[in-house]
Short mmCIF file of C-alpha atoms in Angstrom, two decimals:
data_model
loop_
_atom_site.label_atom_id
_atom_site.label_comp_id
_atom_site.label_asym_id
_atom_site.label_seq_id
_atom_site.Cartn_x
_atom_site.Cartn_y
_atom_site.Cartn_z
CA MET A 1 40.90 -87.03 116.68
CA GLU A 2 39.84 -83.57 117.87
CA LYS A 3 42.61 -81.84 115.88
CA LYS A 4 41.31 -82.91 112.45
CA PRO A 5 38.20 -80.65 112.35
CA HIS A 6 40.37 -77.82 113.66
CA PHE A 7 42.91 -78.49 110.88
CA VAL A 8 40.17 -78.64 108.21
CA ARG A 9 38.74 -75.26 109.25
CA ARG A 10 42.14 -73.67 108.74
CA GLU A 11 42.85 -75.38 105.38
CA PHE A 12 39.82 -74.58 103.20
CA PRO A 13 38.97 -70.89 103.65
CA PRO A 14 42.27 -69.69 102.10
CA ARG A 15 41.61 -71.94 99.08
CA GLU A 16 38.12 -70.49 98.67
CA VAL A 17 39.41 -66.88 98.84
CA SER A 18 42.20 -67.66 96.38
CA ALA A 19 39.74 -69.17 93.89
CA VAL A 20 37.43 -66.17 94.11
CA SER A 21 40.37 -63.79 93.58
CA CYS A 22 41.48 -65.71 90.50
CA VAL A 23 37.98 -65.65 89.04
CA LEU A 24 37.66 -61.91 89.62
CA LEU A 25 41.11 -61.27 88.15
CA LEU A 26 40.35 -63.40 85.10
CA ALA A 27 37.03 -61.57 84.59
CA ALA A 28 38.83 -58.23 84.83
CA VAL A 29 41.42 -59.33 82.26
CA LEU A 30 38.71 -60.56 79.87
CA LEU A 31 36.78 -57.31 80.27
CA LEU A 32 39.95 -55.30 79.67
CA ASN A 33 40.72 -57.29 76.51
CA ALA A 34 37.18 -56.75 75.25
CA LEU A 35 37.44 -53.00 75.82
CA LEU A 36 40.86 -52.91 74.17
CA TYR A 37 39.49 -54.81 71.18
CA LEU A 38 36.63 -52.34 70.76
CA TYR A 39 38.93 -49.34 71.21
CA LEU A 40 41.66 -50.56 68.88
CA ASN A 41 39.18 -51.81 66.28
CA LYS A 42 37.67 -48.32 66.18
CA PHE A 43 41.17 -46.85 66.02
CA TYR A 44 42.33 -49.05 63.15
CA THR A 45 39.32 -48.13 61.04
CA SER A 46 39.59 -44.40 61.74
CA ALA A 47 43.08 -43.40 62.89
CA GLY A 48 44.42 -46.31 60.85
CA ARG A 49 43.25 -44.37 57.80
CA ALA A 50 41.46 -47.08 55.90
CA GLU A 51 41.39 -46.43 52.16
CA ALA A 52 37.63 -46.84 51.88
CA ASP A 53 35.76 -44.00 53.53
CA PRO A 54 31.94 -44.27 53.55
CA SER A 55 31.62 -40.56 54.37
CA LEU A 56 33.32 -39.58 51.10
CA CYS A 57 31.22 -38.55 48.14
CA PRO A 58 31.36 -40.30 44.73
CA TYR A 59 34.34 -39.46 42.57
CA GLY A 60 34.12 -35.88 41.30
CA TYR A 61 31.99 -34.69 44.23
CA PHE A 62 32.60 -33.33 47.74
CA LYS A 63 30.80 -32.17 50.84
CA LEU A 64 32.05 -29.59 53.27
CA GLY A 65 31.32 -28.91 56.92
CA ALA A 66 27.86 -29.86 58.17
CA VAL A 67 26.37 -29.99 54.65
CA LYS A 68 24.78 -33.39 54.00
CA ASN A 69 24.57 -33.28 50.22
CA CYS A 70 27.48 -33.79 47.88
CA SER A 71 28.42 -31.04 45.41
CA PRO A 72 30.35 -31.51 42.15
CA TRP A 73 33.92 -30.25 42.05
CA LEU A 74 33.83 -26.53 41.33
CA SER A 75 34.60 -25.55 37.74
CA CYS A 76 36.61 -22.57 36.47
CA GLU A 77 33.45 -20.51 36.27
CA ALA A 78 32.27 -21.46 39.75
CA ILE A 79 35.68 -20.73 41.30
CA ASN A 80 35.88 -17.32 39.63
CA ARG A 81 32.31 -16.46 40.62
CA GLU A 82 31.95 -17.96 44.10
CA VAL A 83 35.41 -18.09 45.73
CA ARG A 84 36.80 -14.99 47.42
CA LYS A 85 40.48 -14.65 48.37
CA LEU A 86 41.14 -13.49 51.93
CA LYS A 87 44.91 -13.50 52.34
CA CYS A 88 48.10 -15.21 51.20
CA VAL A 89 49.18 -17.86 53.72
CA GLY A 90 52.13 -19.46 51.93
CA GLU A 91 54.28 -19.60 48.86
CA GLY A 92 56.60 -22.29 47.49
CA ALA A 93 58.62 -22.91 44.37
CA VAL A 94 55.55 -24.05 42.43
CA LYS A 95 52.51 -22.25 43.83
CA LYS A 96 51.12 -19.53 46.05
CA VAL A 97 48.46 -20.45 48.62
CA PHE A 98 45.54 -18.23 49.65
CA LEU A 99 43.11 -18.61 52.52
CA SER A 100 39.79 -18.05 50.78
CA GLU A 101 36.04 -18.27 51.33
CA TRP A 102 33.32 -20.22 49.54
CA LYS A 103 29.71 -19.99 50.71
CA GLU A 104 30.81 -18.95 54.24
CA ASN A 105 33.30 -21.84 54.40
CA LYS A 106 37.05 -21.32 54.70
CA VAL A 107 38.86 -23.01 51.80
CA VAL A 108 42.38 -22.99 50.31
CA LEU A 109 43.09 -21.67 46.82
CA SER A 110 46.43 -22.64 45.24
CA GLN A 111 47.72 -20.88 42.13
CA LEU A 112 50.78 -21.53 39.97
CA THR A 113 53.48 -18.88 40.38
CA ASN A 114 56.23 -20.20 38.10
CA SER A 115 55.18 -21.04 34.53
CA GLU A 116 58.31 -23.15 34.10
CA LEU A 117 56.92 -25.55 36.71
CA LYS A 118 53.44 -25.92 35.27
CA GLU A 119 54.04 -29.63 34.58
CA ASP A 120 54.76 -30.17 38.28
CA PHE A 121 51.59 -28.26 39.16
CA LEU A 122 49.45 -30.30 36.76
CA HIS A 123 51.05 -33.52 38.00
CA GLY A 124 50.05 -32.56 41.54
CA LEU A 125 46.50 -31.93 40.39
CA LYS A 126 46.41 -35.28 38.59
CA MET A 127 47.58 -37.06 41.76
CA LEU A 128 45.12 -35.14 43.92
CA LYS A 129 42.21 -36.18 41.68
CA ALA A 130 43.29 -39.82 41.39
CA LEU A 131 44.20 -40.41 45.05
CA GLN A 132 41.16 -38.90 46.79
CA SER A 133 40.75 -40.93 49.98
CA LYS A 134 40.89 -40.55 53.71
CA HIS A 135 44.66 -40.13 53.45
CA VAL A 136 44.57 -37.11 51.11
CA VAL A 137 43.36 -33.53 51.52
CA ARG A 138 39.88 -33.10 50.06
CA LEU A 139 39.67 -31.63 46.57
CA LEU A 140 36.85 -29.09 46.11
CA GLY A 141 37.50 -27.92 42.56
CA TYR A 142 40.12 -26.92 40.01
CA CYS A 143 40.71 -24.93 36.82
CA GLU A 144 43.46 -26.30 34.60
CA ARG A 145 43.55 -23.39 32.18
CA GLN A 146 44.08 -20.95 35.06
CA PHE A 147 46.34 -23.35 37.01
CA THR A 148 44.14 -23.15 40.10
CA ILE A 149 43.28 -25.81 42.72
CA LEU A 150 40.71 -25.51 45.52
CA THR A 151 41.02 -27.72 48.62
CA GLU A 152 39.64 -28.05 52.14
CA TYR A 153 41.02 -25.73 54.83
CA HIS A 154 42.61 -27.13 58.00
CA PRO A 155 43.29 -24.39 60.57
CA LEU A 156 46.08 -26.26 62.40
CA GLY A 157 48.17 -26.08 59.25
CA SER A 158 51.14 -28.27 58.35
CA LEU A 159 52.99 -30.65 60.65
CA ARG A 160 55.75 -28.07 61.04
CA GLY A 161 53.65 -26.51 63.81
CA LEU A 162 52.80 -29.75 65.67
CA ASN A 163 54.83 -29.06 68.82
CA GLU A 164 53.55 -25.49 69.06
CA THR A 165 49.98 -26.77 68.67
CA LEU A 166 50.46 -29.32 71.46
CA HIS A 167 51.46 -26.53 73.84
CA ILE A 168 48.18 -24.66 73.29
CA PRO A 169 45.99 -25.24 76.39
CA LYS A 170 43.17 -26.63 74.25
CA TYR A 171 45.41 -29.41 72.91
CA LYS A 172 47.70 -30.14 75.87
CA GLY A 173 45.70 -33.26 76.64
CA MET A 174 46.82 -34.64 73.27
CA ASN A 175 50.50 -34.34 74.20
CA THR A 176 50.91 -37.97 75.28
CA TRP A 177 52.99 -40.85 73.94
CA HIS A 178 49.97 -42.77 72.64
CA ARG A 179 48.46 -39.80 70.77
CA ARG A 180 51.86 -39.04 69.26
CA LEU A 181 52.29 -42.69 68.31
CA MET A 182 48.90 -42.55 66.60
CA LEU A 183 50.12 -39.62 64.50
CA ALA A 184 53.18 -41.65 63.50
CA MET A 185 50.83 -44.46 62.52
CA ASP A 186 48.83 -42.05 60.37
CA TYR A 187 52.05 -41.03 58.63
CA VAL A 188 53.13 -44.62 57.94
CA SER A 189 49.58 -45.43 56.78
CA ILE A 190 49.90 -42.67 54.17
CA ILE A 191 53.27 -44.03 53.01
CA ARG A 192 51.73 -47.51 52.76
CA TYR A 193 48.82 -46.09 50.75
CA LEU A 194 51.18 -44.35 48.32
CA HIS A 195 53.23 -47.54 47.91
CA SER A 196 50.10 -49.52 47.03
CA SER A 197 47.97 -46.77 45.46
CA PRO A 198 45.40 -47.23 42.69
CA LEU A 199 48.03 -45.81 40.31
CA GLY A 200 50.80 -48.16 41.45
CA THR A 201 53.84 -47.68 43.69
CA LEU A 202 54.42 -43.95 44.26
CA VAL A 203 57.49 -42.44 45.93
CA MET A 204 57.24 -39.30 48.10
CA CYS A 205 60.08 -37.32 46.53
CA ASP A 206 59.49 -34.00 48.31
CA SER A 207 61.28 -35.38 51.35
CA ASN A 208 64.96 -34.43 51.25
CA ASP A 209 64.96 -33.16 54.86
CA LEU A 210 62.66 -33.33 57.86
CA ASP A 211 61.28 -29.82 57.45
CA LYS A 212 60.37 -30.55 53.83
CA VAL A 213 58.60 -33.77 54.86
CA LEU A 214 56.56 -32.00 57.54
CA SER A 215 55.50 -29.30 55.08
CA GLN A 216 53.83 -31.92 52.86
CA TYR A 217 51.26 -32.96 55.48
CA LEU A 218 48.37 -31.27 57.29
CA LEU A 219 47.20 -31.76 60.87
CA THR A 220 43.41 -31.97 61.13
CA SER A 221 41.38 -30.56 64.02
CA ASP A 222 40.66 -34.11 65.26
CA PHE A 223 44.39 -34.89 65.24
CA HIS A 224 44.87 -36.97 62.15
CA ILE A 225 47.24 -36.44 59.25
CA LEU A 226 46.51 -35.81 55.57
CA VAL A 227 49.00 -35.60 52.73
CA ASN A 228 48.60 -32.22 51.07
CA ASP A 229 51.35 -31.75 48.47
CA LEU A 230 51.48 -34.33 45.68
CA ASP A 231 53.58 -32.45 43.13
CA ALA A 232 56.49 -34.94 43.26
CA LEU A 233 55.17 -38.50 43.23
CA PRO A 234 57.01 -40.53 40.56
CA LEU A 235 55.88 -44.06 39.79
CA VAL A 236 57.97 -47.20 40.37
CA ASN A 237 57.22 -50.18 38.14
CA ARG A 238 59.65 -52.86 39.24
CA SER A 239 58.34 -55.53 36.87
CA ALA A 240 59.00 -53.20 33.93
CA GLY A 241 62.35 -52.12 35.33
CA VAL A 242 61.15 -48.56 35.94
CA LEU A 243 62.78 -46.89 38.96
CA VAL A 244 62.89 -43.21 39.98
CA LYS A 245 65.18 -40.32 40.82
CA CYS A 246 64.00 -37.48 43.05
CA GLY A 247 65.03 -34.48 41.00
CA HIS A 248 68.14 -33.83 38.95
CA ARG A 249 70.41 -32.38 41.62
CA GLU A 250 72.80 -34.06 44.02
CA LEU A 251 71.26 -34.97 47.37
CA ARG A 252 73.35 -34.85 50.54
CA GLY A 253 72.94 -35.53 54.24
CA GLU A 254 72.01 -38.44 56.49
CA PHE A 255 68.26 -37.86 56.16
CA VAL A 256 68.10 -39.09 52.56
CA ALA A 257 68.66 -42.79 51.91
CA PRO A 258 72.17 -44.01 50.98
CA GLU A 259 71.05 -44.93 47.44
CA GLN A 260 69.91 -41.32 46.92
CA ARG A 261 73.45 -40.00 47.47
CA TRP A 262 76.14 -39.71 44.81
CA PRO A 263 77.94 -43.10 44.93
CA TYR A 264 81.21 -42.19 43.18
CA GLY A 265 82.91 -40.02 45.78
CA GLU A 266 84.02 -36.41 45.93
CA GLU A 267 86.64 -36.86 43.23
CA VAL A 268 83.97 -37.52 40.58
CA PRO A 269 81.75 -34.50 39.81
CA PHE A 270 78.01 -35.16 40.05
CA GLU A 271 76.24 -35.92 36.80
CA ASP A 272 72.54 -36.67 36.76
CA ASP A 273 72.89 -39.11 33.86
CA LEU A 274 75.31 -41.24 35.93
CA MET A 275 73.20 -41.23 39.08
CA PRO A 276 71.57 -44.67 39.60
CA PRO A 277 67.78 -44.71 40.11
CA TYR A 278 66.07 -46.25 43.13
CA ASP A 279 62.68 -47.39 44.44
CA GLU A 280 60.15 -46.68 47.19
CA LYS A 281 62.38 -48.02 49.97
CA THR A 282 63.85 -44.50 50.23
CA ASP A 283 60.62 -43.60 52.05
CA ILE A 284 61.19 -46.44 54.53
CA TRP A 285 64.69 -45.18 55.38
CA LYS A 286 63.21 -41.85 56.54
CA ILE A 287 60.48 -43.30 58.80
CA PRO A 288 62.56 -43.51 62.03
CA ASP A 289 63.63 -39.84 61.76
CA VAL A 290 60.08 -38.67 61.12
CA PHE A 291 58.89 -40.92 63.96
CA ASN A 292 61.32 -39.29 66.39
CA PHE A 293 59.79 -35.92 65.58
CA PHE A 294 56.28 -37.24 66.16
CA LEU A 295 57.06 -38.96 69.46
CA GLY A 296 59.08 -36.10 70.94
CA HIS A 297 60.25 -36.54 74.53
CA VAL A 298 57.00 -36.84 76.47
CA GLU A 299 56.63 -39.16 79.43
CA GLY A 300 56.70 -42.79 78.28
CA SER A 301 58.36 -42.03 74.95
CA ASP A 302 61.58 -43.89 75.89
CA ILE A 303 59.63 -47.11 76.42
CA VAL A 304 57.96 -46.73 73.02
CA ARG A 305 61.33 -46.18 71.33
CA LEU A 306 62.72 -49.28 73.03
CA HIS A 307 59.89 -51.45 71.75
CA LEU A 308 60.35 -50.10 68.22
CA PHE A 309 64.15 -50.26 68.16
CA ASP A 310 64.35 -53.41 66.00
CA ILE A 311 61.89 -52.29 63.30
CA HIS A 312 63.55 -48.88 63.08
CA ALA A 313 66.98 -50.51 62.83
CA ALA A 314 65.60 -52.57 59.93
CA CYS A 315 64.38 -49.38 58.24
CA LYS A 316 67.97 -48.11 58.30
CA LYS A 317 69.47 -51.14 56.51
CA LYS A 318 71.90 -49.95 53.86
CA ASP A 319 70.55 -52.47 51.35
CA PRO A 320 67.04 -51.24 50.35
CA ALA A 321 65.88 -54.82 49.73
CA GLU A 322 66.47 -55.65 53.40
CA ARG A 323 64.24 -52.86 54.68
CA PRO A 324 60.66 -53.72 55.73
CA SER A 325 57.62 -52.59 53.80
CA ALA A 326 55.45 -49.76 55.10
CA GLN A 327 52.82 -52.38 55.94
CA GLU A 328 55.29 -54.28 58.13
CA VAL A 329 56.25 -51.08 59.95
CA LEU A 330 52.58 -50.21 60.49
CA ASP A 331 51.81 -53.72 61.80
CA THR A 332 54.64 -53.39 64.32
CA TYR A 333 53.40 -49.99 65.48
CA ARG A 334 49.93 -51.47 66.00
CA LYS A 335 51.27 -54.38 68.06
CA VAL A 336 53.33 -52.08 70.26
CA LEU A 337 50.41 -49.70 70.78
CA THR A 338 48.16 -52.60 71.82
CA LEU A 339 50.79 -54.01 74.17
CA LEU A 340 51.59 -50.72 75.86
CA ILE A 341 47.96 -49.67 76.29
CA ARG A 342 47.22 -53.06 77.87
CA GLU A 343 50.19 -52.76 80.23
CA ALA A 344 49.23 -49.19 81.14
CA ALA A 345 45.66 -50.25 81.90
CA MET A 346 46.67 -53.17 84.16
CA PRO A 347 50.34 -52.77 85.07
CA GLY A 348 50.41 -55.62 87.61
CA THR A 349 48.43 -58.21 85.69
CA ARG A 350 51.37 -60.36 84.55
CA GLU A 351 52.83 -60.65 88.07
CA MET A 352 49.44 -61.40 89.62
CA LEU A 353 48.84 -64.23 87.17
#
């Protein structure tokens, strides 16, 4: 009879401690999920590059720097009168690019250099005007008769210099797997936007190798990506049977999609008229290779690659119809980011529960 109270005193305290621990753990998990929701919701609406941007001015207007009011796109007269060239910072097949100044603001002035490519230049201007959004570099003005385009200046330049930028002391804190994954998400968001643009399904044709792809995009000071060069964006209209071909020359190498390569073997000389057209799934094929550049080999990158192995394998399907859409790739990236951030925040949660 005397042993029962003694037995009861030993039985209940462990149960009470265990219940308290479970309640505290559950509260911590709920708090973590709430914080993750707020963080990722903010990320999806900013880093996710939503098409609608409340900070943008009405069509045909812009604002620059700390200026609150919107200004109309600069005309030929305004560009000639108010914009001052500082130095040449780049030159391609179509245009020459000058760092310039407008009302004490650094801007970029692009001018046609090859009159034979004026149609490409004007096509790029047309795309730039029509696709103004959070995904595209900001247009400040243009002059068609002088073949001149004025855009916003981004001092970090194109994505070619990403790794060098991440080794600058100021930006070393950005050199993590999750920040690099966010950049990859920005890139896929741009591809998704082009594939479902207000003009229809557009294919990024200036993408025959990795270096060319990287040259088409700018890195902003707050570490987002903007598409900058829109000279080669043909339109796919599948319902009307309209497909595309990226240029009139033979494309080679593993970077371009299989359907972009000459299908008739070495014994048959290349002829553009015999080359079959293709659709936007060529952009999907290239995503894993561009992703590998973005992710690099920082700590934790191997785990990210493992989680994304299946979606990247699907991107490399030989049959374009079997490849995922850009939206499906982006959704997978988002899920993996959420999962890995949660696991990094509470690495022992699953075992404790």
